Short mmCIF file of C-alpha atoms in Angstrom, two decimals:
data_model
loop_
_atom_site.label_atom_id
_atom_site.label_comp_id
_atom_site.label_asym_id
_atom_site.label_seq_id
_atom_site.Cartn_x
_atom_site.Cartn_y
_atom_site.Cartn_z
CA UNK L 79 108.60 93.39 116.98
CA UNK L 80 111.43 91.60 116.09
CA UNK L 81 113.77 91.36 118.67
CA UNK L 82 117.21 93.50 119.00
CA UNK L 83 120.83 91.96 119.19
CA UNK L 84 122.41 91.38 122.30
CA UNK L 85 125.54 92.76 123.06
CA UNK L 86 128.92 90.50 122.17
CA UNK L 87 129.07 88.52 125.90
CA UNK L 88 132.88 88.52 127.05
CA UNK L 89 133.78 84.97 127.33
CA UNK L 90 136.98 82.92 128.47
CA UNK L 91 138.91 81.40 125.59
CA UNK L 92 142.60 79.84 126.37
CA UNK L 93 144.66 81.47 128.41
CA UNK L 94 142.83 85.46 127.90
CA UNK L 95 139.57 87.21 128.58
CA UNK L 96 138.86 88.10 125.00
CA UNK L 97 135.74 90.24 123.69
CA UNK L 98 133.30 88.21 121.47
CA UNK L 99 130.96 87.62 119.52
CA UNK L 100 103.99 121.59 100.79
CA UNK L 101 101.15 123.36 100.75
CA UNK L 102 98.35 122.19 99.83
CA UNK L 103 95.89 124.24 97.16
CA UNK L 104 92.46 123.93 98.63
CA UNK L 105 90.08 123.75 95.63
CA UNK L 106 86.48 125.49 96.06
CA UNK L 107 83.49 123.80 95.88
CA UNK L 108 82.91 125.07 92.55
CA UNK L 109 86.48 122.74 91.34
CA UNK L 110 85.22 119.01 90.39
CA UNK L 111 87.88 116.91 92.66
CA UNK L 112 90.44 114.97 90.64
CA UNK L 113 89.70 111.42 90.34
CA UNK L 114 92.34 109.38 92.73
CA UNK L 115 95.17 107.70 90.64
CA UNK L 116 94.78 103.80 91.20
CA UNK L 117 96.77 102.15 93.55
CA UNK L 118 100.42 100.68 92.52
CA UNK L 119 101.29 97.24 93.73
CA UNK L 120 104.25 98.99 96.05
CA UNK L 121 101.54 101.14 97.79
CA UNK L 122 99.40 98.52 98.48
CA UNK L 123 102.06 96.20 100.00
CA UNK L 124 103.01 98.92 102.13
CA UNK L 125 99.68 99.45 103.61
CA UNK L 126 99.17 95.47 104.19
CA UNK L 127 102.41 95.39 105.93
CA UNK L 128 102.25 99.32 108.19
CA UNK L 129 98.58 98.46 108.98
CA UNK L 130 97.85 101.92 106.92
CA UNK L 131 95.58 103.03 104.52
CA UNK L 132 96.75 102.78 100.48
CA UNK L 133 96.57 106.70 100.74
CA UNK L 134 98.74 107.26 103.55
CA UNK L 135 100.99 105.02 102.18
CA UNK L 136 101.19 106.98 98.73
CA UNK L 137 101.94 109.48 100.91
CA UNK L 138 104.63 108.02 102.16
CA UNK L 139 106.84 106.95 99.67
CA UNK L 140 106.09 110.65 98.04
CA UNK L 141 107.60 112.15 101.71
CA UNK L 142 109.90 109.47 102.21
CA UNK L 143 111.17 110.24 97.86
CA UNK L 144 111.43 114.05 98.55
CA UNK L 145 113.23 113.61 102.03
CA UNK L 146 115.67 111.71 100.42
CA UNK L 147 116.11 113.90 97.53
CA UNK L 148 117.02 116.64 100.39
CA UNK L 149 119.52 114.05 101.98
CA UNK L 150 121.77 114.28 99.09
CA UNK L 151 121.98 117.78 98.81
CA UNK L 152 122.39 118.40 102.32
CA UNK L 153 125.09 115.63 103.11
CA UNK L 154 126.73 116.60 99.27
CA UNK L 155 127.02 120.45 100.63
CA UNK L 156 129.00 119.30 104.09
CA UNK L 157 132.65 117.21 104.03
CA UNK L 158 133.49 114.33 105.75
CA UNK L 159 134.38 116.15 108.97
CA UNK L 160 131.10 117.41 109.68
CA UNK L 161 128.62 115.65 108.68
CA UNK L 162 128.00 111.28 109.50
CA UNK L 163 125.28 110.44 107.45
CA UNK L 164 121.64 110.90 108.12
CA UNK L 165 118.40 109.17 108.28
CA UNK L 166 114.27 109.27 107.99
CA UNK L 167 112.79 109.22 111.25
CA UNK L 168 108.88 109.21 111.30
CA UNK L 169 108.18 112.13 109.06
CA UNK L 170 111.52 114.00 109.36
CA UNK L 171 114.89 113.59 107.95
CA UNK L 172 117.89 114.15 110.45
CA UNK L 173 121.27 114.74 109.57
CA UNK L 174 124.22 113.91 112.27
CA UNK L 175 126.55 116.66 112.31
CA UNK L 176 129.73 117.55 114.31
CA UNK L 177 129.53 120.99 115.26
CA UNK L 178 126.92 123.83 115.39
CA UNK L 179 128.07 125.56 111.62
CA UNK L 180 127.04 122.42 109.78
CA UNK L 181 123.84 122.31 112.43
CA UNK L 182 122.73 125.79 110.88
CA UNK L 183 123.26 124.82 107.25
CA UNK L 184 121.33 121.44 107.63
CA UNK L 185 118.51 123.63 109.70
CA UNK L 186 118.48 126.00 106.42
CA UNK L 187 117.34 123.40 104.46
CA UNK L 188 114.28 122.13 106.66
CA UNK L 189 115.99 118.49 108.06
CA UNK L 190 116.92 118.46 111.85
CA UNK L 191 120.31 118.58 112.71
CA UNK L 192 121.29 116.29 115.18
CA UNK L 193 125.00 116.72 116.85
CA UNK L 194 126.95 113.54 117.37
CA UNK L 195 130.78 112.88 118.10
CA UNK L 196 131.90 110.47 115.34
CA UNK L 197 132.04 112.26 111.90
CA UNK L 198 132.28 110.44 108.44
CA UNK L 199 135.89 110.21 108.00
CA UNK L 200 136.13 108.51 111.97
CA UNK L 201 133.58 106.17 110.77
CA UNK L 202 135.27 105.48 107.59
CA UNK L 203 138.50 104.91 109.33
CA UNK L 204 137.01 102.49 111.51
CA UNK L 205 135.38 100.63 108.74
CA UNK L 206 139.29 100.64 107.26
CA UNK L 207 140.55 98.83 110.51
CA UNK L 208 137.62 96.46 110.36
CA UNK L 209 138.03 95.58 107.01
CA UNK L 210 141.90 94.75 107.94
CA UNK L 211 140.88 91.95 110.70
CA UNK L 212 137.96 90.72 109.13
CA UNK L 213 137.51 87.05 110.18
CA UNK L 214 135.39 83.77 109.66
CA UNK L 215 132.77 85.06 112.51
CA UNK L 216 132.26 88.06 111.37
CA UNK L 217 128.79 88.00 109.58
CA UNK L 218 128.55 92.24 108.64
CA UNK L 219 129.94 95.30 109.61
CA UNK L 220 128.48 98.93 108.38
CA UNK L 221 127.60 102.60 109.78
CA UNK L 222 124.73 102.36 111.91
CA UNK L 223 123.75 106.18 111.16
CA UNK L 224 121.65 106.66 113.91
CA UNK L 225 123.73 105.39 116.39
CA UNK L 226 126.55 107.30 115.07
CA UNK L 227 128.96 104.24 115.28
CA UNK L 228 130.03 101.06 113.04
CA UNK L 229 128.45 97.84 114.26
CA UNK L 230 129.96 95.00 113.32
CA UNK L 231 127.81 91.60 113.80
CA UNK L 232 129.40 88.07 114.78
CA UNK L 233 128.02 84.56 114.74
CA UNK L 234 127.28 83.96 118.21
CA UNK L 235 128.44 80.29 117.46
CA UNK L 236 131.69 81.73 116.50
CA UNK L 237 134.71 80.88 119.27
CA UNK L 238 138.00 80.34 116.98
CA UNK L 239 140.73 82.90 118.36
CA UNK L 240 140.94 84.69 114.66
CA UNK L 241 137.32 85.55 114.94
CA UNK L 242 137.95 86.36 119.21
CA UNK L 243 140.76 88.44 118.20
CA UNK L 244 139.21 90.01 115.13
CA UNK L 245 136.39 91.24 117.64
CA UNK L 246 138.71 92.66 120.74
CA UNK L 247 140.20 95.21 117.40
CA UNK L 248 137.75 96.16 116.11
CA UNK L 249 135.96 97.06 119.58
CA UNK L 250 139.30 98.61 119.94
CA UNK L 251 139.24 100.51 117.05
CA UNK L 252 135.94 102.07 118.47
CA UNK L 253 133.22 99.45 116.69
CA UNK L 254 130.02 97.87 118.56
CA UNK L 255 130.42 94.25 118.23
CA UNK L 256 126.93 91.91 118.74
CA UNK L 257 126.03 89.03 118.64
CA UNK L 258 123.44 87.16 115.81
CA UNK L 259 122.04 84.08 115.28
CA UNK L 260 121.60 82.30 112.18
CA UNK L 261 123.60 82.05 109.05
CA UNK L 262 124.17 84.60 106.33
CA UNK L 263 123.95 83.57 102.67
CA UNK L 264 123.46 84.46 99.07
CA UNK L 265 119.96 83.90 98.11
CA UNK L 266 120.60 81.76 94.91
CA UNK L 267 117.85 79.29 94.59
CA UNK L 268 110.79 89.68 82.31
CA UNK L 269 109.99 91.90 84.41
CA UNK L 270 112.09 92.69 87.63
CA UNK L 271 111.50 89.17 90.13
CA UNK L 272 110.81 86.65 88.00
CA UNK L 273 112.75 83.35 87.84
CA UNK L 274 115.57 82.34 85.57
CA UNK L 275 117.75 78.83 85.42
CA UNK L 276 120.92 78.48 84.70
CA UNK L 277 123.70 75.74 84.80
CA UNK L 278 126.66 75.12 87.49
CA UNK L 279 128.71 72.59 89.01
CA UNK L 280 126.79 69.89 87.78
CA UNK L 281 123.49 71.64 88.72
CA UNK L 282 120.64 74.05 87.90
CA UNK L 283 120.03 76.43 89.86
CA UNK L 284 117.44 79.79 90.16
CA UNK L 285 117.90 82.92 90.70
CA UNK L 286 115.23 85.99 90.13
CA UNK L 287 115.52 88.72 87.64
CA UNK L 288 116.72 92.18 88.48
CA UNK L 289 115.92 95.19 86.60
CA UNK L 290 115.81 96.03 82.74
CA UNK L 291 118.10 98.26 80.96
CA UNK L 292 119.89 98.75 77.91
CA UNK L 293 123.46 99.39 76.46
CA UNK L 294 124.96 102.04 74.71
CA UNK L 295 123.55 100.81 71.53
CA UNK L 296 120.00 100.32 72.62
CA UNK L 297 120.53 96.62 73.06
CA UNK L 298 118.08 95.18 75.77
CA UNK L 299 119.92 93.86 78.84
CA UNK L 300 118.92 93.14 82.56
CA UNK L 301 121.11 93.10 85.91
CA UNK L 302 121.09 90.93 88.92
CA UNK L 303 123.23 89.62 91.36
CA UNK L 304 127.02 88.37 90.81
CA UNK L 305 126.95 84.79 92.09
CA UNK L 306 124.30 83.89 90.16
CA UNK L 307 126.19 84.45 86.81
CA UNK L 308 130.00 83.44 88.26
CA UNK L 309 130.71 79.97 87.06
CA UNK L 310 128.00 79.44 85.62
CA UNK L 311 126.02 78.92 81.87
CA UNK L 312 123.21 77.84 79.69
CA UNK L 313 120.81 80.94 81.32
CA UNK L 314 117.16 80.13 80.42
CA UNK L 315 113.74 82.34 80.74
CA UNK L 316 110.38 81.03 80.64
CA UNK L 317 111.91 78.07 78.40
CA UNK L 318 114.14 80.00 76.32
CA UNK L 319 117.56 81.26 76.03
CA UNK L 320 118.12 84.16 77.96
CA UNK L 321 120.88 86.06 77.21
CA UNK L 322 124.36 85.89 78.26
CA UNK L 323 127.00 88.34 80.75
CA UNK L 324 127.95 91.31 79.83
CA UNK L 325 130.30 91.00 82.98
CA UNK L 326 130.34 89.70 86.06
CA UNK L 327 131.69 91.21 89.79
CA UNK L 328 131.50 88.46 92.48
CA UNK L 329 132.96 88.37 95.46
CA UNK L 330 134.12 92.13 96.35
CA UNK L 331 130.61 93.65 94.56
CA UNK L 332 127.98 91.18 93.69
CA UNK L 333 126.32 92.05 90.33
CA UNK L 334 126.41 91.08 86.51
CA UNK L 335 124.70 92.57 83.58
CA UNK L 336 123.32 90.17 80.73
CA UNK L 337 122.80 90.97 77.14
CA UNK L 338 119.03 89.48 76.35
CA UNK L 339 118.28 86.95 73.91
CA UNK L 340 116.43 87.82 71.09
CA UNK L 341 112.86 86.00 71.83
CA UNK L 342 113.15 87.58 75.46
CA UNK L 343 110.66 90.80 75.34
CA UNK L 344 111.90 93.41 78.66
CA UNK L 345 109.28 95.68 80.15
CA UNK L 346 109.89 98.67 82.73
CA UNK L 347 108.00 97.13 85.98
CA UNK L 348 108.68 94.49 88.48
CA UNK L 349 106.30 91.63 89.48
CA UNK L 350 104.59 91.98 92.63
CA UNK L 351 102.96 88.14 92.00
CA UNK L 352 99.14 89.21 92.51
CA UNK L 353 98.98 88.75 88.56
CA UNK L 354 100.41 92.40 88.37
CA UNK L 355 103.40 94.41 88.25
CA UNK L 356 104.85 98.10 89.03
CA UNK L 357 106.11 100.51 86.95
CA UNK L 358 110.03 101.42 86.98
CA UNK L 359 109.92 105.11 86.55
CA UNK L 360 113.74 105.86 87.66
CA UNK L 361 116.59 104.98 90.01
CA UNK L 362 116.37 107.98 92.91
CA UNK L 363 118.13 106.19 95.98
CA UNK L 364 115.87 106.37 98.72
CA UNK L 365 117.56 107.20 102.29
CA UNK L 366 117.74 104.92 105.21
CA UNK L 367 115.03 105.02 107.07
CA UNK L 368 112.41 104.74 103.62
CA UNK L 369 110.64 102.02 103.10
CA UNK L 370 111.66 99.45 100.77
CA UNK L 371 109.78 96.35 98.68
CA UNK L 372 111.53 93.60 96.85
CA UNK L 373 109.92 90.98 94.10
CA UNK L 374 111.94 87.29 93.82
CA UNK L 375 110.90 83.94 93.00
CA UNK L 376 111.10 82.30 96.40
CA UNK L 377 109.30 84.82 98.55
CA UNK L 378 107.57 86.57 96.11
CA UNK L 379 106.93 90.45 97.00
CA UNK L 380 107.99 91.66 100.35
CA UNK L 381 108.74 94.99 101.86
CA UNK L 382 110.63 96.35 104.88
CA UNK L 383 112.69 99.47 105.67
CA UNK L 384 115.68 100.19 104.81
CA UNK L 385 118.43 100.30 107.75
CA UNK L 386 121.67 100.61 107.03
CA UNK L 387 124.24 101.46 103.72
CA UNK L 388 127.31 100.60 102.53
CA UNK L 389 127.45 97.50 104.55
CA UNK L 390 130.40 94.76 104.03
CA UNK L 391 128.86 91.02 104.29
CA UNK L 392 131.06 87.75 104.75
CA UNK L 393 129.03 85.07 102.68
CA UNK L 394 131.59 82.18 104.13
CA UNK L 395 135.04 81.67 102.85
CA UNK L 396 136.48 84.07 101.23
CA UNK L 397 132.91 85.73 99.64
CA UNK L 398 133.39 88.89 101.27
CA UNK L 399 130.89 91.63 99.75
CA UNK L 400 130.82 95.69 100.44
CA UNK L 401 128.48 98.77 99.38
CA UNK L 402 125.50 96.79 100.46
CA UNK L 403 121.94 97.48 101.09
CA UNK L 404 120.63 96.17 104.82
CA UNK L 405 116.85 96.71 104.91
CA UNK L 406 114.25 94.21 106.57
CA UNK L 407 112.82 93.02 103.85
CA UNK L 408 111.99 88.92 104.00
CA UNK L 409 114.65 87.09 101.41
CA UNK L 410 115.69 83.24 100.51
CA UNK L 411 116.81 81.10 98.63
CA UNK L 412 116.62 81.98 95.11
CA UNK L 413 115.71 85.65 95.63
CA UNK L 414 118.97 86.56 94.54
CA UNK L 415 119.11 89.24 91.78
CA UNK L 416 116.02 90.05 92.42
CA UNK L 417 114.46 93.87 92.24
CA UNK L 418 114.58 96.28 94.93
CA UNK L 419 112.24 98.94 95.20
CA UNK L 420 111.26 102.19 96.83
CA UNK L 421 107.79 103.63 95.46
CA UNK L 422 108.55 103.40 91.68
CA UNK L 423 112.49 104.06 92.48
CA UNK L 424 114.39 101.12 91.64
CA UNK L 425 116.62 100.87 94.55
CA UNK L 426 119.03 97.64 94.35
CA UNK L 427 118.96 93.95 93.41
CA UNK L 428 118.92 91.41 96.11
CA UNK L 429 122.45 89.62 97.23
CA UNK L 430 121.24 87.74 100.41
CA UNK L 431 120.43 87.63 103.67
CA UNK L 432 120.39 85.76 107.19
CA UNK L 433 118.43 82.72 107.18
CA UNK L 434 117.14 80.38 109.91
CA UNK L 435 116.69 76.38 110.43
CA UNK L 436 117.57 73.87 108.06
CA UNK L 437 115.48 75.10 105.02
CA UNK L 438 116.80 78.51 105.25
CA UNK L 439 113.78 81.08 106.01
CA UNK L 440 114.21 84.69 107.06
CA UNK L 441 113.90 85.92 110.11
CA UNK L 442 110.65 86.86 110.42
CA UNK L 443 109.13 83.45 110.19
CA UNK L 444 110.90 82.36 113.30
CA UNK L 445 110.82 84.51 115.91
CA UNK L 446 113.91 86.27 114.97
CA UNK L 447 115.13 89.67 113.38
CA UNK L 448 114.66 90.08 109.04
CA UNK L 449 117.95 90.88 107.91
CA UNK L 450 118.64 90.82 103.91
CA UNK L 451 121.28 92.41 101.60
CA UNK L 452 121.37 94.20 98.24
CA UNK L 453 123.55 95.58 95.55
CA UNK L 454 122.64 99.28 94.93
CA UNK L 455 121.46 99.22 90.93
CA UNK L 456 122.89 102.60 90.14
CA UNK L 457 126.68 100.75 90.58
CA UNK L 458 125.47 98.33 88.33
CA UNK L 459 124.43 100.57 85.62
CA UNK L 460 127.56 103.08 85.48
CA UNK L 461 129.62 100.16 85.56
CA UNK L 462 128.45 98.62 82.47
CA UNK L 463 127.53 101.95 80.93
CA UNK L 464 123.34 100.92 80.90
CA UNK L 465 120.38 102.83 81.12
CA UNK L 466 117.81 101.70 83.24
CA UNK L 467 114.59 100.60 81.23
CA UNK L 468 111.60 103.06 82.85
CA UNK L 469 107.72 103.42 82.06
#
């Protein structure tokens, strides 16, 4: 198990003490048994990395695609003041709720209501005073759901007094402030995964294929992340000319769309590099909590679970990201753009994630917690008015 951040140590800076970083039909005997669909890539990768069989994890992502289906009706039917998000835990969804009306309505529909003290609007309003102090050391800040509270990570190499006094607000403004190592970056380096090149600064550079879609006129197109389109030209495929942006939203969001070249063929799946793909059957956003796989170049197909939403992410500078996907999912270098997916749900496209040592691996290589980022797809789509290529 990986292990969990340590609470931001107070430390002496200057002249202050400043706070731092369903029922089942039984058939007779009489009933031939249906024949067991084969197994998808995603529910093999699942079982590999749970230590489960391929048909508990089928099982799995059908629970863990129905409980979420129930999370957004049941959060949609409460307001801001009394509901705080919610969350799969083991094989039950939970839904944190301020008082004992919105308990009986959440009950009603099957989740467990779980009482907490910080609704949605006092989180929200502590993300807003976050957001106004944000400094250099601070890596990410986001609603931890379960822990009913916003926690906001900081370099634990991070001493400057902006980033000291950035911290002492926002734990004033009622945020959980730890402490990580490593650094957080994008990941820059057809089906959903696989590698393109393009041209910037002097340099090519990779970046991994997101999902298939197309525009309003039944153009082909595919999406990925922001940074690997801003700046930048000459996108090649396999050889060949890829395409070219349809837009581009880096910093702030982190995703472009690209209209695809003529000789480039889109299919509905994503590579899971065994010499195989999965199928892209639609874009249901899985809750936190579900477990999540994601295909790119570098690190090929990896899965995790899906932690936290609507995340904000400093990249360095002023690349300052929000509405992101944390799950635990291993990304690196030239992941970026790459598909995110729950079951057959496509979820998000990678933006980046912490890495470790000088060549930049994820967490989970090195002792240390797997922490990546990505761009929720359905943003992607609405904004540039696609629909999402499916099998």
């Amino acid at each position: 198990m990986a292990p969990t951040p340590t609470p931001r140590r107070r430390r002496r800076l200057g002249l202050g003490l400043l706070a731092g970083a369903a029922t089942l039909a039984l058939a007779t005997s009489l009933t031939p048994a249906a024949a067991e669909p084969d197994a998808t890539a995603a529910e093999e990768a699942l079982a590999a990395s749970e230590g489960i069989s391929v048909a508990e994890a089928r099982q799995q992502f059908q629970r863990e695609a129905e409980l979420s289906r129930t999370s957004e009706e049941v959060v949609a039917d409460l307001d801001e003041q009394e509901q705080a998000g919610s969350y799969i835990e083991g094989e039950q969804l939970v839904v944190a709720v301020t008082d004992e009306a919105a308990a009986e309505k959440v009950r009603a529909s099957g989740a467990e209501a779980r009482v907490v003290q910080r609704s949605q609007a006092d989180l929200d309003e502590t993300m807003s005073a976050v957001e106004a102090v944000a400094a250099p050391g601070l890596v990410s800040w986001g609603v931890d759901p379960k822990a009913n509270r916003v926690v906001v990570e900081v370099a634990a190499d991070a001493d400057d007094a902006a980033t000291e006094r950035a911290v002492a607000e926002a734990e004033a403004a009622g945020a959980e402030v730890v402490e990580v190592e490593g650094r957080t970056e994008t990941t820059v380096g057809m089906v959903g995964g696989e590698q393109y090149e393009f041209r910037a600064d002097g340099g090519t550079y990779v970046c991994s294929v997101g999902f298939t879609a197309t525009d309003a006129g039944g153009r082909p197109a595919m999406v990925s992340a922001g940074h690997c389109a801003e700046g930048a030209s000459n996108f090649t495929f396999k050889g060949t000319a890829m395409g070219t942006p349809i837009g581009v939203s880096f910093p702030g969001d982190d995703y472009t769309a690209f209209a695809l070249a003529a000789g480039v063929t889109p299919s509905a799946a994503v590579s899971t590099y065994d010499g195989s793909a999965t199928p892209v059957a639609g874009s249901s956003e899985a809750a936190v909590g579900a477990a999540i796989c994601k295909s790119g170049r570098t690190t090929a197909w990896t899965c995790g679970t899906i932690q936290r939403k609507n995340v904000t992410v400093n990249y360095g500078g002023s690349d300052t990201v929000g509405g992101l996907t944390q799950h635990s999912a291993c990304t690196e270098g030239g992941d970026s753009g790459g598909a995110n997916v729950s079951g057959q749900q496509a979820q998000a496209v990678t933006s980046g994630g912490r890495l470790y040592g000088t060549s930049g691996v994820c967490g989970e290589k090195v002792g240390q917690p797997t922490v990546s980022f990505s761009q929720p797809v359905n943003e992607i789509l609405t904004t540039y008015d696609l629909d999402l290529l499916t099998s």
